[in-house]
PDB file of C-alpha atoms and ligand atoms in Angstrom:
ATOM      1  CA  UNK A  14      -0.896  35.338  99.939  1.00  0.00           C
ATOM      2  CA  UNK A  15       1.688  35.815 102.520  1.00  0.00           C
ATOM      3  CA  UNK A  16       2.076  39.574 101.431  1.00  0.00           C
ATOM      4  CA  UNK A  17       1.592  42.300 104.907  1.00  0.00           C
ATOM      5  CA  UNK A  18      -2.505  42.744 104.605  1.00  0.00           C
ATOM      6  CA  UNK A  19      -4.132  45.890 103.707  1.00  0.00           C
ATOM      7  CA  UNK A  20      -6.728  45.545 106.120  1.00  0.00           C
ATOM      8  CA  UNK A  21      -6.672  42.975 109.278  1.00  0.00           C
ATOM      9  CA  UNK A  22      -9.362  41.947 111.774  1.00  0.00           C
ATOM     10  CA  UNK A  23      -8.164  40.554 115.119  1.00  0.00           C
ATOM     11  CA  UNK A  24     -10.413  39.102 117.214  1.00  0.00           C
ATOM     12  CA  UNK A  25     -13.664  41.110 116.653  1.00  0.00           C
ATOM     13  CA  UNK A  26     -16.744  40.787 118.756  1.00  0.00           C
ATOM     14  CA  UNK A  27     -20.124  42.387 118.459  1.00  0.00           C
ATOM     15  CA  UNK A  28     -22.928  42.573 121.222  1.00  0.00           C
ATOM     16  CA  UNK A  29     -26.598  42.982 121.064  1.00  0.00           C
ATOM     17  CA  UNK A  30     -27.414  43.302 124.630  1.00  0.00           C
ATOM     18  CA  UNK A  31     -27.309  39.709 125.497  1.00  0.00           C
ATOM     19  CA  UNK A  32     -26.793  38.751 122.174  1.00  0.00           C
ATOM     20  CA  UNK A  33     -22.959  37.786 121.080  1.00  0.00           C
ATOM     21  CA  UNK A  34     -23.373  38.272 117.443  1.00  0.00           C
ATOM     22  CA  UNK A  35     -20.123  38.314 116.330  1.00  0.00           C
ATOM     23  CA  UNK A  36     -17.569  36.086 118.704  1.00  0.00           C
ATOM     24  CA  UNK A  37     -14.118  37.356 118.160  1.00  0.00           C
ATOM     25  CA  UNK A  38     -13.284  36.999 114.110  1.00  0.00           C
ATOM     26  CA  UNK A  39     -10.348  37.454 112.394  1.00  0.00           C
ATOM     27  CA  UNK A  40      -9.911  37.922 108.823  1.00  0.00           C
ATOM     28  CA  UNK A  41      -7.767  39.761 106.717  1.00  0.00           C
ATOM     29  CA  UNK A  42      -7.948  41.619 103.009  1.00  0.00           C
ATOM     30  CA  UNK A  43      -5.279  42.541 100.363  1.00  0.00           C
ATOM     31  CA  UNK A  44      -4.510  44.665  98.499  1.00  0.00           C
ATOM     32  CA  UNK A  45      -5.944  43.847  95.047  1.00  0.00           C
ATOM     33  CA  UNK A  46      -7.952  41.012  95.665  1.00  0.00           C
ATOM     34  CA  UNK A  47     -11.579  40.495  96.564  1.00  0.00           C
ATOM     35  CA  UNK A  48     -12.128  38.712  99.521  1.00  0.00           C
ATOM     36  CA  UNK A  49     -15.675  37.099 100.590  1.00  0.00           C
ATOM     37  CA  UNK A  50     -17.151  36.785 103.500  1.00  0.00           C
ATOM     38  CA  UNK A  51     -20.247  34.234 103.173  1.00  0.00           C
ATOM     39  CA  UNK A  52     -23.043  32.621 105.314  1.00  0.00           C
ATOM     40  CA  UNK A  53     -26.479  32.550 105.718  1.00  0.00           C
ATOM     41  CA  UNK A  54     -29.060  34.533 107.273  1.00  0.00           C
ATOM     42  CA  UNK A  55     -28.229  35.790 110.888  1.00  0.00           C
ATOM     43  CA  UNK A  56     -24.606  34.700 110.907  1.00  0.00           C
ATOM     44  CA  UNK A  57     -23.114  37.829 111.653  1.00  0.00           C
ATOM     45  CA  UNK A  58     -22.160  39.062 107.895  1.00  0.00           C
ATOM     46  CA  UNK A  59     -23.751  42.582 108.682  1.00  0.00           C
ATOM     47  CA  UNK A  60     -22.623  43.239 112.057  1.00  0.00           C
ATOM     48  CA  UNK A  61     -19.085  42.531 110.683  1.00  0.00           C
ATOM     49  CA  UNK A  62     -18.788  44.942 108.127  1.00  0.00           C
ATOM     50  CA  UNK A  63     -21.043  47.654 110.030  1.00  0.00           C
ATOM     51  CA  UNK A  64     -18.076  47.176 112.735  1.00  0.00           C
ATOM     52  CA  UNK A  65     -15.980  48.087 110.196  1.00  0.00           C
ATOM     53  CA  UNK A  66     -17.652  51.357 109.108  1.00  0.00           C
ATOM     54  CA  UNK A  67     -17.726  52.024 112.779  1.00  0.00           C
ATOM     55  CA  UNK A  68     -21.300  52.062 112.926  1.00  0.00           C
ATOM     56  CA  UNK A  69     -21.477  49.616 115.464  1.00  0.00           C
ATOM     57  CA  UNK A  70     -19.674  49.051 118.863  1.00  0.00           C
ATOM     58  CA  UNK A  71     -17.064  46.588 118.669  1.00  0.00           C
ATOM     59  CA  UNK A  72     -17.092  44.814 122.422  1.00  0.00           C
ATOM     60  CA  UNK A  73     -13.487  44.022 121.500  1.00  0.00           C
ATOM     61  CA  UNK A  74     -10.881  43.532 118.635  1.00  0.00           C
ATOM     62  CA  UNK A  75      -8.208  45.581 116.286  1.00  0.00           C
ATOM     63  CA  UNK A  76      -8.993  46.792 113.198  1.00  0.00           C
ATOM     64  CA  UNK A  77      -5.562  47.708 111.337  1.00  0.00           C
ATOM     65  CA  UNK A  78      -6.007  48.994 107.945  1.00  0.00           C
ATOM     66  CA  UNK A  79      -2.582  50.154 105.885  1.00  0.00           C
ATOM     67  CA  UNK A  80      -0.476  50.101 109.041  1.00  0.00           C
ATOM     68  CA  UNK A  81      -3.064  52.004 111.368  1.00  0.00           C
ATOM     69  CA  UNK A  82      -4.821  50.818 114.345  1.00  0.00           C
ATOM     70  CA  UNK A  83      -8.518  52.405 113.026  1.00  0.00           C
ATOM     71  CA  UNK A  84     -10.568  50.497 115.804  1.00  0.00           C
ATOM     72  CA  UNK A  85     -11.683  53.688 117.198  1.00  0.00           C
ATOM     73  CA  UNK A  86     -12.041  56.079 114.513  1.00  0.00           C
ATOM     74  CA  UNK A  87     -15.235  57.668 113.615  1.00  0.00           C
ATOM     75  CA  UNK A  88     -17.513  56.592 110.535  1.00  0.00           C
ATOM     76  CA  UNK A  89     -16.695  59.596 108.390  1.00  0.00           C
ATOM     77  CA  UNK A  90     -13.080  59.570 109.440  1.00  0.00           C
ATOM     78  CA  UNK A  91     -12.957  55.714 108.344  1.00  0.00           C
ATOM     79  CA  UNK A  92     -14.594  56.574 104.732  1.00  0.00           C
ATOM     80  CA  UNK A  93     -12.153  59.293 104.812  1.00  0.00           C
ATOM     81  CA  UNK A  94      -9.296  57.096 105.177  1.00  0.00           C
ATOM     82  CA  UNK A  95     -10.519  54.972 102.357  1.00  0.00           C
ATOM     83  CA  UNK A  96     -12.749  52.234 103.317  1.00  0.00           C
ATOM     84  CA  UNK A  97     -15.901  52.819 101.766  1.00  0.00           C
ATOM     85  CA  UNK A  98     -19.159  50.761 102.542  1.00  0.00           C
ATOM     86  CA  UNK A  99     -21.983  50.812  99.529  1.00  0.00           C
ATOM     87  CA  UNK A 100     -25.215  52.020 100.995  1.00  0.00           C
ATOM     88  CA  UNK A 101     -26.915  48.805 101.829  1.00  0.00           C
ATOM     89  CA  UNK A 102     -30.057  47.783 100.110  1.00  0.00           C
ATOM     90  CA  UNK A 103     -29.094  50.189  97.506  1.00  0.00           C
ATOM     91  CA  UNK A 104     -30.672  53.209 100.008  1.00  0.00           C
ATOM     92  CA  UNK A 105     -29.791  55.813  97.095  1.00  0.00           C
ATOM     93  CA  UNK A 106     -31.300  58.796  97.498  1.00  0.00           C
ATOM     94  CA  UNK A 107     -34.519  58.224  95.085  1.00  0.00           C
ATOM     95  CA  UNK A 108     -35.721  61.818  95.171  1.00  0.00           C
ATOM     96  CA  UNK A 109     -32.186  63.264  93.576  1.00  0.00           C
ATOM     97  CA  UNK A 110     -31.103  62.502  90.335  1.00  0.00           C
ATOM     98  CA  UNK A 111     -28.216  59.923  89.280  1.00  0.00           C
ATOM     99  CA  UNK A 112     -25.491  63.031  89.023  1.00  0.00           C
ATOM    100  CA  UNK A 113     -26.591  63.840  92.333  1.00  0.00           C
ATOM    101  CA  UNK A 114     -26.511  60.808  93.935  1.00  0.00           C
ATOM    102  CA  UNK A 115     -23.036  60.557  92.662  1.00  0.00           C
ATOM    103  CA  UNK A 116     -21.858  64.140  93.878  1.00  0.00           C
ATOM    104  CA  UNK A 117     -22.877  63.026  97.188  1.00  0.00           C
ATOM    105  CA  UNK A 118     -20.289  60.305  97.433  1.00  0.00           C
ATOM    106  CA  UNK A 119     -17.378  62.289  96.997  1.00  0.00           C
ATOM    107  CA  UNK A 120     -18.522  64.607 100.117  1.00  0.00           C
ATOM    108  CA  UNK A 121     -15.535  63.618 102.444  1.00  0.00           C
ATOM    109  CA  UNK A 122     -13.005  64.246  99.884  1.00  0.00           C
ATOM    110  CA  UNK A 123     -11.181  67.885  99.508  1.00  0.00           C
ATOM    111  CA  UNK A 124     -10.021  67.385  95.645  1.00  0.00           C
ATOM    112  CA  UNK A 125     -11.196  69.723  93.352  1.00  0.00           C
ATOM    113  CA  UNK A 126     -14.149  69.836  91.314  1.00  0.00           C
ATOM    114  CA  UNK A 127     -12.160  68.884  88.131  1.00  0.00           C
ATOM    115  CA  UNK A 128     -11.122  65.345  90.008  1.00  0.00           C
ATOM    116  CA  UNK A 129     -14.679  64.528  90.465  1.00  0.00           C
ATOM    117  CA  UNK A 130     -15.968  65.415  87.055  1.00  0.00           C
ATOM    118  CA  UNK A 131     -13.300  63.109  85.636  1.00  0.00           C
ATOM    119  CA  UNK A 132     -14.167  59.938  88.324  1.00  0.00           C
ATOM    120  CA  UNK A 133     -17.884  60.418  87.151  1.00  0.00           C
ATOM    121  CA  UNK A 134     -16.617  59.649  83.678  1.00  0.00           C
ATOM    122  CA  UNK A 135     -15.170  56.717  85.048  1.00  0.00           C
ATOM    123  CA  UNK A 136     -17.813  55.672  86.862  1.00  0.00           C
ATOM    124  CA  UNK A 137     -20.349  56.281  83.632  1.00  0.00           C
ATOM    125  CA  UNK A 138     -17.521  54.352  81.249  1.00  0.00           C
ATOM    126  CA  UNK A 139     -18.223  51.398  83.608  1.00  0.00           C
ATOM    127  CA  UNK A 140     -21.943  51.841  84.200  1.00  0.00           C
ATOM    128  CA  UNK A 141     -23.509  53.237  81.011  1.00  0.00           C
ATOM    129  CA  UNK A 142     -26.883  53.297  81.924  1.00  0.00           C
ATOM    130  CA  UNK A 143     -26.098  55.746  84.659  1.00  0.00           C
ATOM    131  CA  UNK A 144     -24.794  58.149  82.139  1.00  0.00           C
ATOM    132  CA  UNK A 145     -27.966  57.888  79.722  1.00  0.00           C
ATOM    133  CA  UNK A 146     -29.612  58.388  83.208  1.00  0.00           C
ATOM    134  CA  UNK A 147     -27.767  60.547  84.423  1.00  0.00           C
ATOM    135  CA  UNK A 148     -30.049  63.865  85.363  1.00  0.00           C
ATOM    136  CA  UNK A 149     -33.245  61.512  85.969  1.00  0.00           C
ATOM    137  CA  UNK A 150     -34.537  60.652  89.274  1.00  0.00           C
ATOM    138  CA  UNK A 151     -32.725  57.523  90.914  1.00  0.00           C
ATOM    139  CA  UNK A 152     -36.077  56.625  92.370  1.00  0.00           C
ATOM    140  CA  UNK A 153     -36.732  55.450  88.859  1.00  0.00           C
ATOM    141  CA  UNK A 154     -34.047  53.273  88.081  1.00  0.00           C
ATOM    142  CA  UNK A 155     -34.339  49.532  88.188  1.00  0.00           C
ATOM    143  CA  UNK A 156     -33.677  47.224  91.557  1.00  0.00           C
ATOM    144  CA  UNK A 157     -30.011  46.509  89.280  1.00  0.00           C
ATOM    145  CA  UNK A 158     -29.443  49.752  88.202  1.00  0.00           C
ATOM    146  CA  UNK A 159     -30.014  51.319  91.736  1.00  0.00           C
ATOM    147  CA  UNK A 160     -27.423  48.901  92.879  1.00  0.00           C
ATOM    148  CA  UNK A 161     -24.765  50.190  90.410  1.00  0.00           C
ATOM    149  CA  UNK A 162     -25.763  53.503  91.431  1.00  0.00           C
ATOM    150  CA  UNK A 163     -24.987  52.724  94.928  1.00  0.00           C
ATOM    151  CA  UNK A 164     -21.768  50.822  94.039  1.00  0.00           C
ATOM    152  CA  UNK A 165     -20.827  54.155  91.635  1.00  0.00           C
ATOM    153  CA  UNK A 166     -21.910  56.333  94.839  1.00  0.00           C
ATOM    154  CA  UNK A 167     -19.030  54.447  96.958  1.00  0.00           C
ATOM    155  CA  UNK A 168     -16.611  54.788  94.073  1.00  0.00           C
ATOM    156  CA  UNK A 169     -16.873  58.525  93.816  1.00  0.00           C
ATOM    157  CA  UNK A 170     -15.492  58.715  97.677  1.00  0.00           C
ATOM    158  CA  UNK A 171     -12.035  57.094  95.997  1.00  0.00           C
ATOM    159  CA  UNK A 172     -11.861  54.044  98.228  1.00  0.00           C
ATOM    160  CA  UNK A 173      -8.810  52.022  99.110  1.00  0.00           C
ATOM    161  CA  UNK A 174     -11.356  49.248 100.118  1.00  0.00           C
ATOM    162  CA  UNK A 175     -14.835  48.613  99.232  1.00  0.00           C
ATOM    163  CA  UNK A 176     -17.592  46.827 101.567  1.00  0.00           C
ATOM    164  CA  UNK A 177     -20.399  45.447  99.802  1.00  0.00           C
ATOM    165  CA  UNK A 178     -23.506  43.776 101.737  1.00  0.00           C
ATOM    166  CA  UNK A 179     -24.953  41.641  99.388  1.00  0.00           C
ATOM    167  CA  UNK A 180     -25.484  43.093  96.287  1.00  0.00           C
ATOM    168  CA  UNK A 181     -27.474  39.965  94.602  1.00  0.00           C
ATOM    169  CA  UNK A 182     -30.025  40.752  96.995  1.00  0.00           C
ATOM    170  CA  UNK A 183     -33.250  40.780  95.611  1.00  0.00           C
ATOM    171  CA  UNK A 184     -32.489  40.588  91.855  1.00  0.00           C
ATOM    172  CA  UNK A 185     -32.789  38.505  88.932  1.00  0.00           C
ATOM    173  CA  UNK A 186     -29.614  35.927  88.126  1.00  0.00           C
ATOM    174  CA  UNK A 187     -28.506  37.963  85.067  1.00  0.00           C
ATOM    175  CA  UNK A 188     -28.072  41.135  86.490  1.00  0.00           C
ATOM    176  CA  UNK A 189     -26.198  39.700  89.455  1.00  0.00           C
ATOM    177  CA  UNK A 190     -23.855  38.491  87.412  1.00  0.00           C
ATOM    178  CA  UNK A 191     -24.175  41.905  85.181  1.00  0.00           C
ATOM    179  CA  UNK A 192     -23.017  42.833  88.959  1.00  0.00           C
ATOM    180  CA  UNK A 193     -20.833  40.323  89.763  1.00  0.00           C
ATOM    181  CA  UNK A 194     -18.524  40.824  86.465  1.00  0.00           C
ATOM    182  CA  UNK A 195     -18.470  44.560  87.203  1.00  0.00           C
ATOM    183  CA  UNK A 196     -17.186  44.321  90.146  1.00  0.00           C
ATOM    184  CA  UNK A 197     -14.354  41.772  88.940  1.00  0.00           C
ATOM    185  CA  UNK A 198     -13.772  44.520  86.400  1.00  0.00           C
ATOM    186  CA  UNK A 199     -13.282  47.340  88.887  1.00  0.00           C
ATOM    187  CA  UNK A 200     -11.179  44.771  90.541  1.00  0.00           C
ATOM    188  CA  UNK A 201      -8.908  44.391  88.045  1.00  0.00           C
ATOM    189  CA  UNK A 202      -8.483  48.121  87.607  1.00  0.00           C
ATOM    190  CA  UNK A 203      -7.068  47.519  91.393  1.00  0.00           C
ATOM    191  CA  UNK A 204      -9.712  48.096  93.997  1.00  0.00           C
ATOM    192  CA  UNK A 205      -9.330  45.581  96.792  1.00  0.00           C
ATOM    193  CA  UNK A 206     -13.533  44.108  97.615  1.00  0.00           C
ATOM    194  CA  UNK A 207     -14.787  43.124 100.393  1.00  0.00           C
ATOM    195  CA  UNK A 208     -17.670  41.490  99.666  1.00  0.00           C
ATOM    196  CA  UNK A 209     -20.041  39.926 102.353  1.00  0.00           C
ATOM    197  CA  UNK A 210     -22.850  37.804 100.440  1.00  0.00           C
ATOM    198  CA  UNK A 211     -25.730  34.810 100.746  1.00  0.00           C
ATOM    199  CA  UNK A 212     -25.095  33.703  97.894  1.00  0.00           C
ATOM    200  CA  UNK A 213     -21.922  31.476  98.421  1.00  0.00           C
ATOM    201  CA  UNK A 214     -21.819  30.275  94.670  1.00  0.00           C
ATOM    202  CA  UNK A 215     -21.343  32.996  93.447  1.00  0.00           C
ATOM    203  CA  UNK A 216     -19.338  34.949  95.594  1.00  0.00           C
ATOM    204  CA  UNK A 217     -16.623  32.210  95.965  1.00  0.00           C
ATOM    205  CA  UNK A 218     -16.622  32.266  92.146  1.00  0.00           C
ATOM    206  CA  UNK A 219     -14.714  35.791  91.940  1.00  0.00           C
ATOM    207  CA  UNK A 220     -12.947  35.952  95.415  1.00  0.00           C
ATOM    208  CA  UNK A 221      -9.670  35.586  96.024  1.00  0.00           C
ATOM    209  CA  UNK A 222     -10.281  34.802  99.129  1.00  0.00           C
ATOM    210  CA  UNK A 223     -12.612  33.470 101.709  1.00  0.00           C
ATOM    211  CA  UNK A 224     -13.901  32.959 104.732  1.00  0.00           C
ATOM    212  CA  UNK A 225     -17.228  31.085 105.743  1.00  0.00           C
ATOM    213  CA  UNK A 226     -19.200  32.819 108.933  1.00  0.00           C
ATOM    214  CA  UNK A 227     -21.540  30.382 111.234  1.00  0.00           C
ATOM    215  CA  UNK A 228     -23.247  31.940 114.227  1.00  0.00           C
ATOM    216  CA  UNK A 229     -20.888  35.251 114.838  1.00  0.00           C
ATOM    217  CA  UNK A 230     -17.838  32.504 114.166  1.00  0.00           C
ATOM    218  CA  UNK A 231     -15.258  31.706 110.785  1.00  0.00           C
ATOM    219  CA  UNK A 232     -15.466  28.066 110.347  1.00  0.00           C
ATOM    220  CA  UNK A 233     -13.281  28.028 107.385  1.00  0.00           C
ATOM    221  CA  UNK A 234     -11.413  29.608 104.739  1.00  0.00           C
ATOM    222  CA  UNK A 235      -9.448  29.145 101.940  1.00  0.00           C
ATOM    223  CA  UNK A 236      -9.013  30.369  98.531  1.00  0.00           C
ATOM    224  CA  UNK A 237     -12.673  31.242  96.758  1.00  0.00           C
ATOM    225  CA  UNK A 238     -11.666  28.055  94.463  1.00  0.00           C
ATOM    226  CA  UNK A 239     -10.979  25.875  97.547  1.00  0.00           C
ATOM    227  CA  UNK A 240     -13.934  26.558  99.325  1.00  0.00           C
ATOM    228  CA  UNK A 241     -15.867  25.732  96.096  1.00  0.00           C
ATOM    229  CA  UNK A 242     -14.605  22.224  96.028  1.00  0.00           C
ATOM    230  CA  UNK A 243     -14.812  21.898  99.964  1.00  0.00           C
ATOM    231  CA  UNK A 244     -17.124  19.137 100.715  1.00  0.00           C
ATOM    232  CA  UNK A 245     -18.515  21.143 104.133  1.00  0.00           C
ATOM    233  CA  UNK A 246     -19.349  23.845 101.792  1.00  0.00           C
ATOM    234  CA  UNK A 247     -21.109  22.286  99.084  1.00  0.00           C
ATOM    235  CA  UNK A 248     -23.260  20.187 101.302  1.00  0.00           C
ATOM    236  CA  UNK A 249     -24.246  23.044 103.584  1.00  0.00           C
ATOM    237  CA  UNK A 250     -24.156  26.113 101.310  1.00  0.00           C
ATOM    238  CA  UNK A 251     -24.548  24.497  97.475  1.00  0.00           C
ATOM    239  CA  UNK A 252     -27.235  22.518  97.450  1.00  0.00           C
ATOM    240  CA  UNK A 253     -24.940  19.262  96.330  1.00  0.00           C
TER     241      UNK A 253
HETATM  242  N1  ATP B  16     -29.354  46.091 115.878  1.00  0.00           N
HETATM  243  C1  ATP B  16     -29.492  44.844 116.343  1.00  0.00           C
HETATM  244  N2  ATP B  16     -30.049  44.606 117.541  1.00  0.00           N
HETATM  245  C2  ATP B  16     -30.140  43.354 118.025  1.00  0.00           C
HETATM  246  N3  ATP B  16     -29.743  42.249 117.386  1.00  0.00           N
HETATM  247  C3  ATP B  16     -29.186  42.422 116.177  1.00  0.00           C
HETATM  248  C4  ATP B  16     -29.031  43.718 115.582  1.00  0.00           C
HETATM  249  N4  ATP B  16     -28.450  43.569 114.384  1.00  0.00           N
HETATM  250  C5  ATP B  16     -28.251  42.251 114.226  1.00  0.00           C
HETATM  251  N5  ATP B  16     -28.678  41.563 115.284  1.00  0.00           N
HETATM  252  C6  ATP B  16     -28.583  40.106 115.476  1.00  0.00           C
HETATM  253  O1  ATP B  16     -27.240  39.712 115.282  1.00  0.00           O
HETATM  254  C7  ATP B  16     -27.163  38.503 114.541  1.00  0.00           C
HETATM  255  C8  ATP B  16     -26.377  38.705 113.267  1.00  0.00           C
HETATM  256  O2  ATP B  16     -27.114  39.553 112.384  1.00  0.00           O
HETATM  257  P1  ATP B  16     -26.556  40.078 110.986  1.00  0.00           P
HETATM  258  O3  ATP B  16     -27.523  41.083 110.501  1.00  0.00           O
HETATM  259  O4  ATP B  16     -25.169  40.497 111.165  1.00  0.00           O
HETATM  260  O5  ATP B  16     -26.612  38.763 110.116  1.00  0.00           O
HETATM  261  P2  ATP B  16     -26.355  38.575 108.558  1.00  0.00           P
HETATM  262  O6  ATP B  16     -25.358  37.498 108.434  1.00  0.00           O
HETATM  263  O7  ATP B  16     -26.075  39.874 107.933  1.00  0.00           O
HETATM  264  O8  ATP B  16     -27.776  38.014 108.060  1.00  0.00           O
HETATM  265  P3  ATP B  16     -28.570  38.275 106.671  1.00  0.00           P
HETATM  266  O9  ATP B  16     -27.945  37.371 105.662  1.00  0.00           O
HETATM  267  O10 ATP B  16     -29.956  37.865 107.000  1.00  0.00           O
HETATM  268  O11 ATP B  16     -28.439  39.715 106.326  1.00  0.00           O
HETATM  269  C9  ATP B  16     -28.603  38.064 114.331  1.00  0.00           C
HETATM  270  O12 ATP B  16     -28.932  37.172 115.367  1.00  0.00           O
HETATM  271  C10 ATP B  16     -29.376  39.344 114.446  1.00  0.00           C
HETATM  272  O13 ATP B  16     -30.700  39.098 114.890  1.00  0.00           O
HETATM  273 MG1   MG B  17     -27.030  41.000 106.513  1.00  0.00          MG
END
């Protein structure tokens, strides 16, 4: 773990008019591993990785990501660069069909189309369903299904990193592992994940590495399997 980061936060803060919401974090991911960000609602989880994506004002900090100071850039320069947020609440596009939704991803890349045909295949090989779906309307895919959509949306941009805000959100314990073991999967194949979530059981279960968010601050971290067995955590966050 003592490897130069892909991706380091130094003290980032977030303002909502009065309101500090984030109060100078710093956190780092690497390369290959998925790291976890957990806490409940209102801690900041959202405004961290939105600060990421650029889409909101950082009031301070240093975003470094493979050696570059990307603090400043632009949201479509940062997805161009490689880290790749999945639409939150799975916002696919519900009028378009499942190929479409998946073209769209890939719209800040300047590959040919050949590249793209061949990283839907990937994408279907790890998401069957989309494939049998594949020229119906997202709108009518399931809550779970919409969510690998959304996750296969990110993918076609080729990220370096991957946000993810809570993906169990909302659905049933089987598919969020169904989720939960796909992502591990497209781990392994050597995506680093960032992976902000609620629910702390879970998440700590596949990450790497983690870091626990109270009120805009990191009050620990640790390996995922250290926080697991932290007392703290499993009185506050695991119902022990
Ligand atoms: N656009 C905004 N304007 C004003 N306050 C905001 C805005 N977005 C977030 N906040 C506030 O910032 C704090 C952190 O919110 P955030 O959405 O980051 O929490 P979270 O950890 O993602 O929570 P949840 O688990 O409920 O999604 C909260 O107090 C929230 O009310
Ligand atoms: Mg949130």
């Amino acid at each position: 773990m003592s490897a130069t980061p892909l991706l380091k936060v130094e003290g980032l803060k977030v303002s909502f008019g009065h309101v500090e919401a984030v109060k100078g974090i710093d956190f780092e991911l690497h390369e290959g591993q998925i790291t976890t960000l957990v806490g409940a609602n209102g801690a900041g989880k959202s405004t961290t990785l939105l600060a990421l994506s650029g889409l909101v004002k950082k009031a301070a900090g240093r975003v470094m990501f493979d050696d570059r100071d990307i603090t400043g850039l632009a949201p479509h320069k940062i997805v161009s660069g490689g880290v790749v947020q999945v639409a939150e609440g799975r916002a696919t596009l519900t009028t378009l069909t499942v190929r479409e939704n998946l073209e769209l991803g890939a719209y800040t890349r300047r590959d040919g189309t050949a590249a793209r045909a061949q990283d839907m295949e990937q994408i279907f090989t790890l998401f069957p369903v989309l494939k049998e779906r594949s020229e119906g309307l997202a709108g009518n895919l399931s809550g779970g299904e919409q969510q690998m959509l959304a996750i296969g949306r990110a993918m076609m941009a080729r990220p370096r990193v991957l946000l993810l805000d809570e993906p169990s959100m909302g659905l049933a314990p089987i598919i969020v592992q169904d989720i939960f073991r796909t992502l591990r999967e497209i781990n392994q194949q050597g995506l680093t994940i960032f992976l902000v979530e609620q629910n702390v059981r879970q998440a700590l279960k596949i990450a790497d590495r983690a870091y626990v968010i109270e009120t805009g601050s990191i009050v620990l971290h640790g390996t995922g399997r250290e926080l697991l067995g932290d007392p703290k955590v499993q009185d506050a966050y695991l119902g022990h």
